[in-house]
PDB file of C-alpha atoms and ligand atoms in Angstrom:
ATOM      1  CA  MET E   1       7.927 -20.323  -7.492  1.00 42.00           C
ATOM      2  CA  SER E   2      10.887 -18.160  -6.584  1.00 45.00           C
ATOM      3  CA  GLY E   3       8.975 -16.194  -3.934  1.00 50.00           C
ATOM      4  CA  THR E   4       8.104 -19.364  -2.033  1.00 55.00           C
ATOM      5  CA  HIS E   5      11.666 -20.655  -2.294  1.00 62.00           C
ATOM      6  CA  THR E   6      12.967 -17.334  -1.034  1.00 64.00           C
ATOM      7  CA  ASP E   7      10.539 -17.391   1.904  1.00 65.00           C
ATOM      8  CA  ALA E   8      11.566 -20.937   2.847  1.00 70.00           C
ATOM      9  CA  ARG E   9      15.232 -20.054   2.631  1.00 72.00           C
ATOM     10  CA  ILE E  10      14.742 -16.949   4.759  1.00 72.00           C
ATOM     11  CA  SER E  11      12.794 -18.995   7.334  1.00 72.00           C
ATOM     12  CA  ARG E  12      15.679 -21.451   7.579  1.00 75.00           C
ATOM     13  CA  GLN E  13      18.195 -18.629   7.901  1.00 77.00           C
ATOM     14  CA  VAL E  14      16.128 -16.946  10.616  1.00 76.00           C
ATOM     15  CA  ARG E  15      15.853 -20.231  12.544  1.00 77.00           C
ATOM     16  CA  ARG E  16      19.606 -20.815  12.318  1.00 79.00           C
ATOM     17  CA  LEU E  17      20.317 -17.280  13.471  1.00 77.00           C
ATOM     18  CA  GLU E  18      17.775 -17.662  16.279  1.00 74.00           C
ATOM     19  CA  THR E  19      19.527 -20.846  17.500  1.00 76.00           C
ATOM     20  CA  LEU E  20      22.947 -19.190  17.367  1.00 76.00           C
ATOM     21  CA  LEU E  21      21.774 -16.131  19.287  1.00 75.00           C
ATOM     22  CA  GLU E  22      20.111 -18.277  21.931  1.00 71.00           C
ATOM     23  CA  GLU E  23      23.141 -20.567  22.302  1.00 73.00           C
ATOM     24  CA  ARG E  24      25.295 -17.545  22.995  1.00 72.00           C
ATOM     25  CA  GLY E  25      22.748 -16.196  25.425  1.00 69.00           C
ATOM     26  CA  ILE E  26      22.248 -13.067  23.365  1.00 66.00           C
ATOM     27  CA  VAL E  27      18.491 -13.345  22.870  1.00 62.00           C
ATOM     28  CA  LEU E  28      15.991 -15.471  24.754  1.00 64.00           C
ATOM     29  CA  GLY E  29      13.492 -17.360  22.602  1.00 65.00           C
ATOM     30  CA  ALA E  30      10.491 -15.685  24.161  1.00 65.00           C
ATOM     31  CA  ALA E  31      11.918 -12.220  23.561  1.00 66.00           C
ATOM     32  CA  LEU E  32      12.604 -13.056  19.938  1.00 67.00           C
ATOM     33  CA  ASP E  33       9.073 -14.443  19.490  1.00 65.00           C
ATOM     34  CA  GLU E  34       7.735 -11.183  20.813  1.00 64.00           C
ATOM     35  CA  MET E  35       9.815  -9.201  18.336  1.00 64.00           C
ATOM     36  CA  LEU E  36       8.661 -11.349  15.395  1.00 67.00           C
ATOM     37  CA  ASP E  37       5.022 -11.141  16.524  1.00 62.00           C
ATOM     38  CA  ALA E  38       5.291  -7.367  16.716  1.00 61.00           C
ATOM     39  CA  PHE E  39       6.745  -7.282  13.205  1.00 66.00           C
ATOM     40  CA  LEU E  40       4.095  -9.534  11.669  1.00 66.00           C
ATOM     41  CA  SER E  41       1.024  -8.306  13.533  1.00 66.00           C
ATOM     42  CA  GLY E  42       2.011  -4.795  12.512  1.00 82.00           C
ATOM     43  CA  ALA E  43       1.933  -5.783   8.840  1.00 87.00           C
ATOM     44  CA  THR E  44      -1.617  -5.340   7.512  1.00 91.00           C
ATOM     45  CA  PRO E  45      -3.302  -3.575   4.560  1.00 95.00           C
ATOM     46  CA  LEU E  46      -5.034  -1.350   7.120  1.00 95.00           C
ATOM     47  CA  ASN E  47      -1.718   0.507   7.449  1.00 96.00           C
ATOM     48  CA  GLY E  48      -1.675   1.385   3.752  1.00 97.00           C
ATOM     49  CA  ALA E  49      -5.384   2.226   3.952  1.00 98.00           C
ATOM     50  CA  ARG E  50      -4.757   4.688   6.785  1.00 97.00           C
ATOM     51  CA  VAL E  51      -2.022   6.388   4.775  1.00 98.00           C
ATOM     52  CA  VAL E  52      -4.420   6.766   1.830  1.00 98.00           C
ATOM     53  CA  ALA E  53      -7.286   8.073   3.992  1.00 98.00           C
ATOM     54  CA  ARG E  54      -4.957  10.688   5.496  1.00 98.00           C
ATOM     55  CA  ALA E  55      -3.845  11.778   2.012  1.00 98.00           C
ATOM     56  CA  TRP E  56      -7.490  12.063   0.901  1.00 98.00           C
ATOM     57  CA  THR E  57      -8.391  14.282   3.846  1.00 97.00           C
ATOM     58  CA  ASP E  58      -5.195  16.345   4.246  1.00 98.00           C
ATOM     59  CA  PRO E  59      -3.872  17.966   1.024  1.00 98.00           C
ATOM     60  CA  ALA E  60      -0.571  19.011   2.649  1.00 98.00           C
ATOM     61  CA  TYR E  61       0.011  15.420   3.796  1.00 98.00           C
ATOM     62  CA  LYS E  62      -0.788  14.150   0.291  1.00 98.00           C
ATOM     63  CA  GLU E  63       1.811  16.505  -1.147  1.00 98.00           C
ATOM     64  CA  ARG E  64       4.453  15.224   1.289  1.00 98.00           C
ATOM     65  CA  LEU E  65       3.434  11.614   0.604  1.00 98.00           C
ATOM     66  CA  LEU E  66       3.895  11.960  -3.152  1.00 98.00           C
ATOM     67  CA  ALA E  67       7.180  13.851  -2.711  1.00 98.00           C
ATOM     68  CA  ASP E  68       8.737  11.408  -0.207  1.00 97.00           C
ATOM     69  CA  GLY E  69       6.687   8.334   0.645  1.00 97.00           C
ATOM     70  CA  THR E  70       9.235   6.944   3.095  1.00 95.00           C
ATOM     71  CA  ALA E  71       9.206  10.090   5.244  1.00 95.00           C
ATOM     72  CA  ALA E  72       5.437  10.614   5.005  1.00 97.00           C
ATOM     73  CA  VAL E  73       4.509   7.098   6.171  1.00 96.00           C
ATOM     74  CA  ALA E  74       7.014   7.494   9.011  1.00 93.00           C
ATOM     75  CA  GLU E  75       4.940  10.502  10.167  1.00 95.00           C
ATOM     76  CA  LEU E  76       2.112   8.006  10.816  1.00 95.00           C
ATOM     77  CA  GLY E  77       4.477   5.612  12.578  1.00 91.00           C
ATOM     78  CA  TYR E  78       5.093   3.210   9.683  1.00 89.00           C
ATOM     79  CA  VAL E  79       8.525   1.986   8.661  1.00 83.00           C
ATOM     80  CA  ALA E  80       8.852   1.280   4.947  1.00 74.00           C
ATOM     81  CA  GLY E  81      11.698  -1.201   5.264  1.00 65.00           C
ATOM     82  CA  GLY E  82      12.058  -4.647   6.732  1.00 58.00           C
ATOM     83  CA  VAL E  83      15.512  -6.010   7.466  1.00 59.00           C
ATOM     84  CA  GLN E  84      17.015  -3.642   4.891  1.00 66.00           C
ATOM     85  CA  PRO E  85      16.015  -0.006   4.483  1.00 73.00           C
ATOM     86  CA  GLN E  86      13.687   0.575   1.544  1.00 84.00           C
ATOM     87  CA  ARG E  87      12.460   3.611  -0.290  1.00 93.00           C
ATOM     88  CA  LEU E  88       8.695   3.915  -0.604  1.00 96.00           C
ATOM     89  CA  ARG E  89       7.336   5.706  -3.617  1.00 97.00           C
ATOM     90  CA  VAL E  90       3.619   6.558  -3.694  1.00 98.00           C
ATOM     91  CA  VAL E  91       2.010   6.890  -7.125  1.00 98.00           C
ATOM     92  CA  GLU E  92      -1.324   8.664  -7.559  1.00 98.00           C
ATOM     93  CA  ASN E  93      -4.184   7.466  -9.730  1.00 98.00           C
ATOM     94  CA  THR E  94      -5.884  10.237 -11.700  1.00 97.00           C
ATOM     95  CA  GLY E  95      -8.336  10.433 -14.594  1.00 95.00           C
ATOM     96  CA  ALA E  96      -5.327  10.474 -16.922  1.00 97.00           C
ATOM     97  CA  THR E  97      -3.207   7.718 -15.361  1.00 98.00           C
ATOM     98  CA  HIS E  98      -3.887   4.460 -13.545  1.00 98.00           C
ATOM     99  CA  ASN E  99      -0.965   2.873 -11.676  1.00 98.00           C
ATOM    100  CA  VAL E 100      -0.334  -0.794 -10.995  1.00 98.00           C
ATOM    101  CA  VAL E 101       2.537  -2.434  -9.115  1.00 98.00           C
ATOM    102  CA  VAL E 102       4.463  -5.620  -9.839  1.00 98.00           C
ATOM    103  CA  CYS E 103       7.839  -7.173  -9.095  1.00 96.00           C
ATOM    104  CA  THR E 104       8.923  -8.757 -12.384  1.00 96.00           C
ATOM    105  CA  LEU E 105      12.052 -10.285 -10.824  1.00 92.00           C
ATOM    106  CA  CYS E 106      10.579 -11.963  -7.739  1.00 89.00           C
ATOM    107  CA  SER E 107       7.964 -10.725  -5.268  1.00 89.00           C
ATOM    108  CA  CYS E 108       9.116  -7.423  -3.711  1.00 90.00           C
ATOM    109  CA  TYR E 109       6.195  -5.852  -1.908  1.00 91.00           C
ATOM    110  CA  PRO E 110       5.641  -3.294   0.882  1.00 91.00           C
ATOM    111  CA  VAL E 111       4.783  -5.937   3.505  1.00 88.00           C
ATOM    112  CA  ARG E 112       4.551  -3.521   6.453  1.00 88.00           C
ATOM    113  CA  LEU E 113       1.927  -1.435   4.677  1.00 93.00           C
ATOM    114  CA  LEU E 114       0.031  -4.207   2.885  1.00 93.00           C
ATOM    115  CA  GLY E 115       0.537  -7.357   4.967  1.00 90.00           C
ATOM    116  CA  PRO E 116       1.776 -10.603   3.375  1.00 87.00           C
ATOM    117  CA  SER E 117       1.499 -10.539  -0.424  1.00 91.00           C
ATOM    118  CA  PRO E 118      -1.266 -12.506  -2.197  1.00 94.00           C
ATOM    119  CA  SER E 119      -0.169 -15.593  -4.163  1.00 94.00           C
ATOM    120  CA  TRP E 120      -1.228 -14.115  -7.512  1.00 97.00           C
ATOM    121  CA  TYR E 121       1.247 -11.243  -6.961  1.00 97.00           C
ATOM    122  CA  LYS E 122       4.050 -13.807  -6.827  1.00 94.00           C
ATOM    123  CA  SER E 123       2.763 -15.834  -9.778  1.00 96.00           C
ATOM    124  CA  GLU E 124       4.763 -16.057 -12.995  1.00 95.00           C
ATOM    125  CA  ALA E 125       1.594 -15.208 -14.972  1.00 96.00           C
ATOM    126  CA  TYR E 126       0.973 -11.889 -13.206  1.00 97.00           C
ATOM    127  CA  ARG E 127       4.630 -10.865 -13.160  1.00 96.00           C
ATOM    128  CA  SER E 128       5.151 -11.410 -16.869  1.00 96.00           C
ATOM    129  CA  ARG E 129       1.736 -10.446 -18.240  1.00 98.00           C
ATOM    130  CA  VAL E 130       0.922  -7.242 -16.341  1.00 98.00           C
ATOM    131  CA  VAL E 131       3.917  -5.565 -18.013  1.00 97.00           C
ATOM    132  CA  ARG E 132       2.985  -6.659 -21.541  1.00 97.00           C
ATOM    133  CA  GLU E 133      -0.793  -6.352 -21.404  1.00 98.00           C
ATOM    134  CA  PRO E 134      -1.797  -4.422 -18.266  1.00 98.00           C
ATOM    135  CA  ARG E 135      -5.242  -3.494 -19.564  1.00 98.00           C
ATOM    136  CA  ALA E 136      -6.156  -7.130 -20.216  1.00 98.00           C
ATOM    137  CA  VAL E 137      -4.779  -8.296 -16.852  1.00 98.00           C
ATOM    138  CA  LEU E 138      -6.666  -5.572 -14.958  1.00 98.00           C
ATOM    139  CA  ALA E 139      -9.862  -6.510 -16.824  1.00 98.00           C
ATOM    140  CA  GLU E 140      -9.409 -10.062 -15.518  1.00 97.00           C
ATOM    141  CA  PHE E 141      -9.360  -8.580 -12.004  1.00 97.00           C
ATOM    142  CA  GLY E 142     -12.677  -6.936 -12.881  1.00 97.00           C
ATOM    143  CA  LEU E 143     -11.126  -3.491 -13.297  1.00 97.00           C
ATOM    144  CA  ARG E 144     -11.965  -1.819 -16.601  1.00 96.00           C
ATOM    145  CA  VAL E 145      -9.602   1.104 -17.125  1.00 96.00           C
ATOM    146  CA  PRO E 146     -11.186   3.582 -19.577  1.00 95.00           C
ATOM    147  CA  ASP E 147      -9.460   3.797 -22.985  1.00 93.00           C
ATOM    148  CA  GLY E 148      -8.572   7.429 -22.341  1.00 94.00           C
ATOM    149  CA  THR E 149      -6.665   6.521 -19.157  1.00 97.00           C
ATOM    150  CA  ASP E 150      -3.032   5.480 -19.512  1.00 98.00           C
ATOM    151  CA  ILE E 151      -1.725   2.614 -17.390  1.00 98.00           C
ATOM    152  CA  THR E 152       1.699   2.896 -15.758  1.00 98.00           C
ATOM    153  CA  VAL E 153       3.267  -0.314 -14.446  1.00 98.00           C
ATOM    154  CA  TRP E 154       5.802   0.134 -11.632  1.00 98.00           C
ATOM    155  CA  ASP E 155       8.427  -2.585 -11.206  1.00 97.00           C
ATOM    156  CA  SER E 156       9.453  -3.030  -7.566  1.00 94.00           C
ATOM    157  CA  SER E 157      12.950  -3.872  -6.445  1.00 88.00           C
ATOM    158  CA  ALA E 158      14.770  -4.690  -3.239  1.00 83.00           C
ATOM    159  CA  GLU E 159      15.442  -0.962  -2.757  1.00 88.00           C
ATOM    160  CA  THR E 160      12.199   0.624  -3.934  1.00 93.00           C
ATOM    161  CA  ARG E 161       8.633  -0.399  -3.124  1.00 94.00           C
ATOM    162  CA  TYR E 162       5.473   1.212  -4.463  1.00 97.00           C
ATOM    163  CA  LEU E 163       2.075   2.042  -3.040  1.00 97.00           C
ATOM    164  CA  VAL E 164      -0.820   3.207  -5.209  1.00 98.00           C
ATOM    165  CA  LEU E 165      -2.841   6.190  -4.015  1.00 98.00           C
ATOM    166  CA  PRO E 166      -6.287   5.330  -5.411  1.00 98.00           C
ATOM    167  CA  ARG E 167      -8.811   7.955  -6.477  1.00 97.00           C
ATOM    168  CA  ARG E 168     -11.156   8.938  -3.673  1.00 97.00           C
ATOM    169  CA  PRO E 169     -14.650   7.476  -4.241  1.00 95.00           C
ATOM    170  CA  ALA E 170     -17.086  10.072  -5.590  1.00 92.00           C
ATOM    171  CA  ASP E 171     -19.753   9.405  -2.942  1.00 92.00           C
ATOM    172  CA  SER E 172     -17.406   9.740   0.042  1.00 95.00           C
ATOM    173  CA  ASP E 173     -17.703  13.428   1.021  1.00 94.00           C
ATOM    174  CA  ALA E 174     -19.469  12.732   4.308  1.00 95.00           C
ATOM    175  CA  LEU E 175     -17.115   9.965   5.456  1.00 97.00           C
ATOM    176  CA  THR E 176     -14.610  10.349   8.280  1.00 97.00           C
ATOM    177  CA  GLU E 177     -10.952   9.464   7.834  1.00 97.00           C
ATOM    178  CA  GLU E 178     -11.590   6.166   9.646  1.00 97.00           C
ATOM    179  CA  GLN E 179     -14.558   5.340   7.390  1.00 97.00           C
ATOM    180  CA  LEU E 180     -12.508   6.202   4.313  1.00 98.00           C
ATOM    181  CA  ALA E 181      -9.712   3.885   5.444  1.00 98.00           C
ATOM    182  CA  ALA E 182     -12.258   1.066   5.739  1.00 97.00           C
ATOM    183  CA  ARG E 183     -13.097   1.531   2.033  1.00 97.00           C
ATOM    184  CA  VAL E 184      -9.517   1.023   0.850  1.00 97.00           C
ATOM    185  CA  THR E 185      -8.684  -2.545  -0.160  1.00 97.00           C
ATOM    186  CA  ARG E 186      -5.346  -4.266  -0.518  1.00 97.00           C
ATOM    187  CA  ASN E 187      -5.861  -4.661  -4.281  1.00 98.00           C
ATOM    188  CA  GLY E 188      -6.691  -0.962  -4.480  1.00 98.00           C
ATOM    189  CA  LEU E 189      -3.258  -0.255  -2.997  1.00 98.00           C
ATOM    190  CA  ILE E 190      -1.576  -2.519  -5.583  1.00 98.00           C
ATOM    191  CA  GLY E 191      -3.624  -1.046  -8.412  1.00 98.00           C
ATOM    192  CA  THR E 192      -5.565  -4.170  -9.411  1.00 98.00           C
ATOM    193  CA  ALA E 193      -8.868  -2.719  -8.127  1.00 97.00           C
ATOM    194  CA  ALA E 194     -10.519   0.659  -7.869  1.00 92.00           C
ATOM    195  CA  VAL E 195     -11.714   1.892  -4.481  1.00 92.00           C
TER     196      VAL E 195
HETATM  197 FE1   FE O 201      11.052  -8.922  -5.900  1.00 71.83          FE
END
């Protein structure tokens, strides 16, 4: 699978770079470990969930999030990019439209907001089928999108990543922002589940 190959290649490149930097006394191993730990421990679906819960409870924030996802997540302290800068676009589920995210080319994914991507996201089957028959693929995830609801499939790239803003659950009026965030799942943020 190309995603796995890419990961392995990047790991090798990082190790080589790490060795070079250490040899030249530029970075000490322990300091680098700390930086990588900070990067990875900061990458969890709870980040995306917090963004969604804020949008559900603050209409002005939701407006900013849909207009410029990159800037709006930065307000909450989240960086959309990794090594390269990336644009984050947030797409809102409504009664009329359900959104689902894929990377048809490889496995582009907003890692900082969703944590490491699930293996099915990187699979050839998902990447090719969700574009051709999204309704059938979502049904296999247990998500039945009503016939009257259109499905929009967003194809990620190195420059642009997508995050789905799910519909707020109907029974959630009394919940706090924190409790709402706890309801939001990773698959809900990709669009392969409802919340
Ligand atoms: Fe990709």
